[in-house]
């Protein structure tokens, strides 16, 4: 489950800030002729109010305006600064599909370059743009956007925390959204944004992918595409398959592929070299030997839950347990690693159809699905499958001390 805000002491990345609602800007709607050309050909004028959107600061001022500081929560983050790149990325979202107007939630928007590109759409395409940004240094830029376009809602919070989405509900910002099933893609809800390079952002990604199974989080409204700009190193872990990025394959890879359709929405070459598209500009990564520094290649990706994900509410504990136990020995063949599940678990090897000499990191999603189904049918599987909480571990330790 995503972490509640009372645990914010675990990181200084997300200072607690108050949030604001929709600014009271005129709701006059102008009739704008639709332009079917690429978004890159349209001027940066609000598609709803016909006002010119505020220009972004010259790149030479960005270092002073958006300093990379721990106190501001801007370390291990990168943002698109190139307007043409932003418009190219927004074109991949497919918002202009001829359907109903969309509510878009944008996470970690930074100075709002992607936001600005989105706001060029008219109301017939974009109904509302909700921005989740906790860092104060970006708020003046976003508030200026809200003054020019009344569709903007700024929540001065981090997308990481579970309660932020509850706040959106309680404040009525999601009242226009219908609850639909998983049989179809939600007609009016989309999520977009930049994914930071810190551990908490990867945790957020892992958690929302896992919650596809139980329809928690925003999946309660139905399944919808998430369009993210993420570091290539993170994408390798998510997308890692049998032959591609095999060394990065992990529990996250399997959960993502068992529940979602994944694809890169732009060729990698479109966002390279990094310095032509992103800020902060690259640092001497080779000298510092730090893989999370800005300057790493970025990928534009689309993640959409499947109509019938392999992981469901009924078997999610089985998936969690088996993946957790076996990926601790990812380099071993299944015929050896299966002993980590429970005494006598080698009997499961006789009931699967794939080669049990495969290494754990080489197993496909189909292999995992078959193995975990057999594990669920096994009458001697362990009863306690969930990982003990911190309190449970402390209680066990205290009990052990008493016995001693």
Short mmCIF file of C-alpha atoms in Angstrom, two decimals:
data_model
loop_
_atom_site.label_atom_id
_atom_site.label_comp_id
_atom_site.label_asym_id
_atom_site.label_seq_id
_atom_site.Cartn_x
_atom_site.Cartn_y
_atom_site.Cartn_z
CA UNK A 1 0.00 0.00 0.00
CA UNK A 2 1.23 3.52 -0.73
CA UNK A 3 2.57 5.29 2.32
CA UNK A 4 0.35 7.68 4.30
CA UNK A 5 1.60 11.18 4.88
CA UNK A 6 2.32 10.61 8.57
CA UNK A 7 5.41 8.63 7.43
CA UNK A 8 6.94 11.64 5.70
CA UNK A 9 9.86 11.70 8.09
CA UNK A 10 11.41 8.86 6.05
CA UNK A 11 12.47 11.30 3.36
CA UNK A 12 13.23 14.98 2.97
CA UNK A 13 12.29 14.69 -0.68
CA UNK A 14 8.69 15.65 0.01
CA UNK A 15 8.27 18.60 2.40
CA UNK A 16 4.73 18.95 3.71
CA UNK A 17 2.94 21.75 1.92
CA UNK A 18 -0.61 22.99 1.81
CA UNK A 19 -2.67 22.49 -1.31
CA UNK A 20 -4.93 24.80 -3.24
CA UNK A 21 -8.00 24.24 -5.34
CA UNK A 22 -9.03 25.62 -8.70
CA UNK A 23 -8.27 29.29 -9.18
CA UNK A 24 -11.33 31.40 -9.99
CA UNK A 25 -10.45 32.41 -13.52
CA UNK A 26 -13.09 33.33 -16.12
CA UNK A 27 -14.73 30.27 -17.64
CA UNK A 28 -15.44 31.91 -21.02
CA UNK A 29 -15.20 29.23 -23.71
CA UNK A 30 -14.02 30.29 -27.16
CA UNK A 31 -14.88 28.42 -30.34
CA UNK A 32 -11.48 27.44 -31.73
CA UNK A 33 -11.18 25.66 -35.05
CA UNK A 34 -9.61 22.26 -34.54
CA UNK A 35 -6.21 21.77 -36.12
CA UNK A 36 -5.54 18.16 -37.06
CA UNK A 37 -1.82 18.76 -37.53
CA UNK A 38 0.78 17.77 -34.99
CA UNK A 39 0.72 19.58 -31.66
CA UNK A 40 4.18 20.87 -32.50
CA UNK A 41 2.57 23.08 -35.17
CA UNK A 42 0.20 24.84 -32.75
CA UNK A 43 1.03 28.04 -30.85
CA UNK A 44 1.23 28.06 -27.06
CA UNK A 45 -2.21 29.57 -26.56
CA UNK A 46 -4.77 28.16 -24.15
CA UNK A 47 -7.24 26.00 -26.03
CA UNK A 48 -9.93 26.93 -23.50
CA UNK A 49 -9.57 30.66 -22.78
CA UNK A 50 -7.69 31.74 -25.92
CA UNK A 51 -5.15 33.49 -23.68
CA UNK A 52 -1.48 33.24 -24.47
CA UNK A 53 0.19 30.91 -21.99
CA UNK A 54 3.06 32.46 -20.02
CA UNK A 55 6.44 31.91 -21.73
CA UNK A 56 8.99 29.80 -19.92
CA UNK A 57 12.12 31.35 -18.50
CA UNK A 58 15.21 31.44 -20.71
CA UNK A 59 17.30 28.33 -20.13
CA UNK A 60 20.13 30.43 -18.74
CA UNK A 61 17.92 31.36 -15.76
CA UNK A 62 16.83 27.84 -14.91
CA UNK A 63 19.76 27.00 -12.67
CA UNK A 64 18.94 29.91 -10.40
CA UNK A 65 15.15 29.58 -10.62
CA UNK A 66 15.05 25.78 -10.13
CA UNK A 67 18.12 24.91 -8.06
CA UNK A 68 18.91 21.26 -7.47
CA UNK A 69 18.74 21.16 -3.68
CA UNK A 70 17.74 18.49 -1.18
CA UNK A 71 15.71 21.02 0.82
CA UNK A 72 13.58 21.83 -2.24
CA UNK A 73 13.09 18.18 -3.18
CA UNK A 74 14.63 18.72 -6.61
CA UNK A 75 17.53 16.29 -6.39
CA UNK A 76 17.39 13.21 -8.61
CA UNK A 77 14.75 14.82 -10.81
CA UNK A 78 14.84 15.98 -14.43
CA UNK A 79 12.35 17.92 -16.56
CA UNK A 80 11.87 18.58 -20.23
CA UNK A 81 12.85 22.14 -21.13
CA UNK A 82 12.56 21.86 -24.91
CA UNK A 83 9.09 23.03 -26.07
CA UNK A 84 9.27 21.06 -29.31
CA UNK A 85 10.14 17.87 -27.40
CA UNK A 86 7.27 18.45 -24.97
CA UNK A 87 4.79 18.83 -27.80
CA UNK A 88 6.14 15.69 -29.47
CA UNK A 89 5.73 13.73 -26.22
CA UNK A 90 2.18 15.05 -25.67
CA UNK A 91 1.22 13.94 -29.18
CA UNK A 92 1.87 10.32 -28.10
CA UNK A 93 -0.79 10.57 -25.37
CA UNK A 94 -3.58 10.18 -27.91
CA UNK A 95 -5.90 12.62 -26.14
CA UNK A 96 -7.30 13.90 -29.45
CA UNK A 97 -9.05 10.61 -30.21
CA UNK A 98 -12.47 12.02 -30.99
CA UNK A 99 -13.85 10.78 -27.67
CA UNK A 100 -15.01 12.59 -24.54
CA UNK A 101 -12.97 15.41 -22.94
CA UNK A 102 -10.25 14.04 -20.67
CA UNK A 103 -9.28 14.67 -17.06
CA UNK A 104 -5.48 14.44 -16.93
CA UNK A 105 -3.48 14.03 -13.72
CA UNK A 106 0.13 15.13 -14.20
CA UNK A 107 2.67 14.00 -11.61
CA UNK A 108 5.95 15.82 -10.89
CA UNK A 109 5.36 18.47 -13.60
CA UNK A 110 8.30 20.64 -12.50
CA UNK A 111 8.15 24.03 -14.28
CA UNK A 112 5.18 22.90 -16.37
CA UNK A 113 6.57 22.56 -19.90
CA UNK A 114 4.50 19.41 -20.55
CA UNK A 115 1.54 21.09 -18.81
CA UNK A 116 1.76 24.03 -21.18
CA UNK A 117 1.70 21.72 -24.20
CA UNK A 118 -1.39 19.97 -22.83
CA UNK A 119 -3.23 23.24 -22.29
CA UNK A 120 -3.13 24.05 -26.01
CA UNK A 121 -5.90 21.48 -26.44
CA UNK A 122 -9.47 22.89 -26.43
CA UNK A 123 -12.08 21.86 -23.86
CA UNK A 124 -13.45 19.29 -26.27
CA UNK A 125 -10.19 17.36 -25.71
CA UNK A 126 -8.93 18.44 -22.26
CA UNK A 127 -11.50 19.02 -19.53
CA UNK A 128 -9.21 19.37 -16.49
CA UNK A 129 -5.48 19.26 -15.74
CA UNK A 130 -4.58 18.30 -12.16
CA UNK A 131 -0.92 18.96 -11.28
CA UNK A 132 0.70 17.21 -8.31
CA UNK A 133 3.87 19.15 -7.47
CA UNK A 134 5.34 19.51 -3.99
CA UNK A 135 8.42 21.67 -4.68
CA UNK A 136 7.77 25.35 -3.98
CA UNK A 137 10.24 26.60 -6.59
CA UNK A 138 7.85 25.46 -9.36
CA UNK A 139 4.62 26.84 -7.90
CA UNK A 140 4.89 30.38 -9.40
CA UNK A 141 5.11 28.88 -12.92
CA UNK A 142 2.12 26.61 -12.34
CA UNK A 143 0.03 29.36 -10.75
CA UNK A 144 0.75 31.53 -13.78
CA UNK A 145 -0.64 28.73 -15.95
CA UNK A 146 -3.74 28.60 -13.75
CA UNK A 147 -4.26 32.35 -14.25
CA UNK A 148 -4.22 31.84 -18.00
CA UNK A 149 -6.35 28.68 -18.05
CA UNK A 150 -9.05 27.81 -15.51
CA UNK A 151 -8.74 24.06 -16.16
CA UNK A 152 -5.60 23.90 -14.02
CA UNK A 153 -5.78 22.46 -10.49
CA UNK A 154 -2.60 22.60 -8.40
CA UNK A 155 -2.16 20.21 -5.49
CA UNK A 156 0.97 21.20 -3.57
CA UNK A 157 1.71 17.62 -2.63
CA UNK A 158 3.74 14.67 -3.87
CA UNK A 159 2.16 12.03 -6.08
CA UNK A 160 3.80 9.40 -3.87
CA UNK A 161 1.33 9.60 -1.00
CA UNK A 162 -1.91 7.63 -0.97
CA UNK A 163 -3.91 10.33 0.81
CA UNK A 164 -3.30 12.87 -1.96
CA UNK A 165 -5.66 10.94 -4.23
CA UNK A 166 -8.22 10.78 -1.43
CA UNK A 167 -7.91 14.56 -1.11
CA UNK A 168 -8.68 14.91 -4.82
CA UNK A 169 -11.85 12.90 -4.29
CA UNK A 170 -12.94 14.75 -1.16
CA UNK A 171 -12.41 18.15 -2.75
CA UNK A 172 -14.57 17.15 -5.71
CA UNK A 173 -11.88 17.31 -8.39
CA UNK A 174 -12.72 13.78 -9.57
CA UNK A 175 -16.52 14.10 -9.46
CA UNK A 176 -16.72 14.10 -13.26
CA UNK A 177 -15.12 10.65 -13.48
CA UNK A 178 -17.31 7.58 -13.84
CA UNK A 179 -16.41 4.24 -12.26
CA UNK A 180 -16.09 1.81 -15.16
CA UNK A 181 -15.04 -1.81 -15.28
CA UNK A 182 -11.81 -3.24 -16.65
CA UNK A 183 -13.43 -4.42 -19.88
CA UNK A 184 -12.68 -1.11 -21.58
CA UNK A 185 -10.12 1.65 -21.22
CA UNK A 186 -11.52 4.53 -19.16
CA UNK A 187 -12.91 7.07 -21.64
CA UNK A 188 -12.00 10.24 -19.71
CA UNK A 189 -9.09 9.57 -17.30
CA UNK A 190 -5.37 9.73 -18.09
CA UNK A 191 -2.20 10.14 -16.03
CA UNK A 192 1.05 11.62 -17.33
CA UNK A 193 4.28 13.04 -15.96
CA UNK A 194 7.97 12.69 -15.16
CA UNK A 195 9.11 9.90 -12.84
CA UNK A 196 11.94 11.03 -10.54
CA UNK A 197 15.06 8.90 -10.18
CA UNK A 198 14.89 8.42 -6.41
CA UNK A 199 13.91 5.22 -4.62
CA UNK A 200 10.51 6.50 -3.48
CA UNK A 201 9.39 7.11 -7.06
CA UNK A 202 10.34 3.56 -8.04
CA UNK A 203 8.46 2.39 -4.95
CA UNK A 204 5.40 4.33 -6.12
CA UNK A 205 5.61 2.69 -9.55
CA UNK A 206 5.94 -0.78 -8.04
CA UNK A 207 2.98 -0.21 -5.73
CA UNK A 208 0.56 1.09 -8.35
CA UNK A 209 1.42 -1.79 -10.67
CA UNK A 210 0.74 -4.25 -7.87
CA UNK A 211 -2.60 -2.56 -7.08
CA UNK A 212 -3.92 -3.38 -10.55
CA UNK A 213 -4.78 -6.75 -9.00
CA UNK A 214 -7.08 -5.43 -6.26
CA UNK A 215 -8.39 -2.33 -8.13
CA UNK A 216 -7.15 -0.04 -5.34
CA UNK A 217 -5.64 3.45 -5.76
CA UNK A 218 -6.95 5.22 -8.89
CA UNK A 219 -7.72 1.85 -10.49
CA UNK A 220 -11.04 2.00 -8.63
CA UNK A 221 -12.22 4.20 -11.52
CA UNK A 222 -11.19 1.60 -14.09
CA UNK A 223 -8.10 0.97 -16.19
CA UNK A 224 -6.46 3.91 -17.91
CA UNK A 225 -3.12 4.59 -19.63
CA UNK A 226 -0.24 6.13 -17.70
CA UNK A 227 2.26 8.03 -19.85
CA UNK A 228 5.60 8.57 -18.11
CA UNK A 229 9.01 9.97 -18.86
CA UNK A 230 11.38 7.78 -16.85
CA UNK A 231 15.08 7.04 -16.72
CA UNK A 232 16.10 4.27 -19.08
CA UNK A 233 17.60 2.36 -16.15
CA UNK A 234 14.12 2.19 -14.54
CA UNK A 235 12.47 1.22 -17.84
CA UNK A 236 14.95 -1.64 -18.22
CA UNK A 237 13.79 -3.07 -14.89
CA UNK A 238 10.12 -2.69 -15.78
CA UNK A 239 10.34 -3.98 -19.35
CA UNK A 240 13.03 -6.63 -18.86
CA UNK A 241 12.04 -9.80 -20.73
CA UNK A 242 13.55 -13.16 -21.66
CA UNK A 243 16.08 -11.81 -24.17
CA UNK A 244 15.86 -8.03 -23.69
CA UNK A 245 17.43 -6.43 -20.61
CA UNK A 246 17.62 -9.90 -19.06
CA UNK A 247 20.15 -8.94 -16.40
CA UNK A 248 17.76 -6.29 -15.00
CA UNK A 249 14.84 -8.74 -14.67
CA UNK A 250 13.35 -8.67 -11.17
CA UNK A 251 10.08 -8.97 -9.25
CA UNK A 252 8.97 -5.56 -10.60
CA UNK A 253 9.43 -6.79 -14.19
CA UNK A 254 7.20 -9.81 -13.68
CA UNK A 255 4.44 -7.94 -11.82
CA UNK A 256 4.40 -5.19 -14.46
CA UNK A 257 4.17 -7.63 -17.37
CA UNK A 258 1.61 -9.89 -15.66
CA UNK A 259 -0.80 -7.00 -15.17
CA UNK A 260 -0.11 -4.42 -17.87
CA UNK A 261 0.69 -3.79 -21.51
CA UNK A 262 3.97 -1.87 -21.75
CA UNK A 263 5.50 0.02 -24.62
CA UNK A 264 7.94 2.82 -25.41
CA UNK A 265 5.83 5.52 -27.06
CA UNK A 266 8.79 7.23 -28.76
CA UNK A 267 11.99 5.78 -30.23
CA UNK A 268 14.88 6.19 -27.78
CA UNK A 269 16.70 8.36 -30.30
CA UNK A 270 13.94 11.01 -30.08
CA UNK A 271 15.00 11.92 -26.51
CA UNK A 272 18.76 11.71 -27.04
CA UNK A 273 21.14 13.32 -26.46
CA UNK A 274 19.84 14.14 -22.99
CA UNK A 275 21.16 17.73 -22.90
CA UNK A 276 19.10 18.69 -25.96
CA UNK A 277 15.84 17.91 -24.17
CA UNK A 278 16.20 17.82 -20.37
CA UNK A 279 17.32 19.91 -17.43
CA UNK A 280 19.45 19.83 -15.24
CA UNK A 281 22.18 19.28 -17.81
CA UNK A 282 24.34 16.20 -17.47
CA UNK A 283 27.12 16.03 -14.90
CA UNK A 284 30.34 14.11 -14.77
CA UNK A 285 28.60 10.78 -14.14
CA UNK A 286 31.61 8.71 -15.17
CA UNK A 287 33.73 10.44 -12.53
CA UNK A 288 31.18 10.30 -9.71
CA UNK A 289 30.03 6.72 -10.46
CA UNK A 290 26.44 7.53 -9.48
CA UNK A 291 23.72 6.05 -11.67
CA UNK A 292 20.87 8.24 -10.39
CA UNK A 293 22.35 11.60 -11.33
CA UNK A 294 20.62 13.70 -13.95
CA UNK A 295 22.07 13.05 -17.37
CA UNK A 296 20.96 9.46 -17.74
CA UNK A 297 18.93 8.71 -20.89
CA UNK A 298 15.15 9.07 -20.59
CA UNK A 299 12.37 7.05 -22.21
CA UNK A 300 8.76 7.99 -23.00
CA UNK A 301 6.58 5.01 -22.06
CA UNK A 302 2.93 3.99 -21.89
CA UNK A 303 1.60 1.60 -19.24
CA UNK A 304 -1.99 0.30 -19.53
CA UNK A 305 -3.51 -2.39 -17.29
CA UNK A 306 -4.85 -5.43 -19.10
CA UNK A 307 -8.55 -6.21 -19.19
CA UNK A 308 -7.76 -9.59 -17.60
CA UNK A 309 -4.49 -9.32 -15.62
CA UNK A 310 -2.89 -12.58 -14.52
CA UNK A 311 -2.57 -11.32 -10.95
CA UNK A 312 -5.93 -11.01 -9.21
CA UNK A 313 -7.21 -10.29 -5.72
CA UNK A 314 -7.56 -14.05 -5.16
CA UNK A 315 -3.97 -14.99 -6.04
CA UNK A 316 -1.97 -11.85 -5.27
CA UNK A 317 -0.54 -13.31 -2.05
CA UNK A 318 0.70 -16.35 -3.99
CA UNK A 319 2.42 -14.13 -6.56
CA UNK A 320 3.99 -11.94 -3.88
CA UNK A 321 5.31 -14.89 -1.91
CA UNK A 322 6.68 -16.95 -4.80
CA UNK A 323 8.36 -14.00 -6.52
CA UNK A 324 9.84 -12.73 -3.27
CA UNK A 325 11.25 -16.12 -2.31
CA UNK A 326 12.64 -17.12 -5.70
CA UNK A 327 14.16 -13.83 -6.82
CA UNK A 328 16.56 -14.01 -3.88
CA UNK A 329 18.26 -16.73 -5.97
CA UNK A 330 17.70 -15.18 -9.40
CA UNK A 331 20.84 -16.73 -10.89
CA UNK A 332 19.94 -20.31 -9.91
CA UNK A 333 17.85 -22.74 -11.99
CA UNK A 334 14.30 -23.29 -10.79
CA UNK A 335 15.02 -26.95 -9.99
CA UNK A 336 17.37 -25.77 -7.23
CA UNK A 337 15.72 -22.52 -6.18
CA UNK A 338 12.25 -24.02 -5.66
CA UNK A 339 13.39 -25.35 -2.28
CA UNK A 340 13.14 -21.80 -0.97
CA UNK A 341 9.35 -21.96 -1.18
CA UNK A 342 8.83 -24.66 1.44
CA UNK A 343 9.99 -28.17 2.40
CA UNK A 344 8.83 -30.59 -0.27
CA UNK A 345 8.23 -27.86 -2.87
CA UNK A 346 10.28 -29.83 -5.43
CA UNK A 347 7.08 -31.80 -6.11
CA UNK A 348 5.83 -28.75 -8.03
CA UNK A 349 8.51 -29.33 -10.67
CA UNK A 350 6.72 -32.46 -11.87
CA UNK A 351 3.52 -30.57 -12.70
CA UNK A 352 4.88 -27.71 -14.86
CA UNK A 353 5.33 -27.93 -18.62
CA UNK A 354 8.38 -25.69 -19.08
CA UNK A 355 12.07 -26.52 -18.62
CA UNK A 356 12.79 -26.39 -14.87
CA UNK A 357 16.49 -25.92 -15.62
CA UNK A 358 15.72 -22.32 -16.53
CA UNK A 359 17.30 -19.73 -14.29
CA UNK A 360 14.88 -17.64 -12.23
CA UNK A 361 15.80 -14.50 -14.17
CA UNK A 362 15.07 -16.29 -17.46
CA UNK A 363 11.52 -17.39 -16.63
CA UNK A 364 8.78 -15.82 -18.75
CA UNK A 365 5.52 -14.42 -17.38
CA UNK A 366 3.78 -17.56 -18.72
CA UNK A 367 6.22 -19.73 -16.75
CA UNK A 368 5.53 -17.76 -13.58
CA UNK A 369 1.78 -17.96 -14.09
CA UNK A 370 1.91 -21.74 -14.47
CA UNK A 371 4.21 -22.25 -11.47
CA UNK A 372 2.17 -19.99 -9.20
CA UNK A 373 -1.11 -21.66 -10.20
CA UNK A 374 0.40 -25.03 -9.26
CA UNK A 375 1.66 -23.51 -6.00
CA UNK A 376 -1.86 -22.27 -5.22
CA UNK A 377 -3.26 -25.79 -5.77
CA UNK A 378 -0.56 -27.44 -3.62
CA UNK A 379 -2.17 -28.57 -0.33
CA UNK A 380 1.12 -28.28 1.59
CA UNK A 381 1.98 -24.69 0.70
CA UNK A 382 2.85 -22.45 3.70
CA UNK A 383 -0.12 -20.90 5.49
CA UNK A 384 1.56 -17.57 6.31
CA UNK A 385 2.50 -16.02 2.96
CA UNK A 386 2.58 -12.31 3.73
CA UNK A 387 5.80 -10.66 4.81
CA UNK A 388 5.75 -9.80 8.55
CA UNK A 389 5.40 -6.12 9.40
CA UNK A 390 7.93 -4.29 11.56
CA UNK A 391 5.66 -4.66 14.60
CA UNK A 392 5.33 -8.41 13.99
CA UNK A 393 9.12 -8.78 13.76
CA UNK A 394 9.53 -6.84 17.02
CA UNK A 395 6.89 -8.99 18.72
CA UNK A 396 8.68 -12.15 17.58
CA UNK A 397 12.00 -10.80 18.85
CA UNK A 398 10.49 -9.98 22.24
CA UNK A 399 8.94 -13.45 22.47
CA UNK A 400 12.28 -15.00 21.64
CA UNK A 401 13.99 -13.00 24.42
CA UNK A 402 11.36 -14.16 26.92
CA UNK A 403 11.91 -17.80 25.99
CA UNK A 404 15.65 -17.40 26.39
#
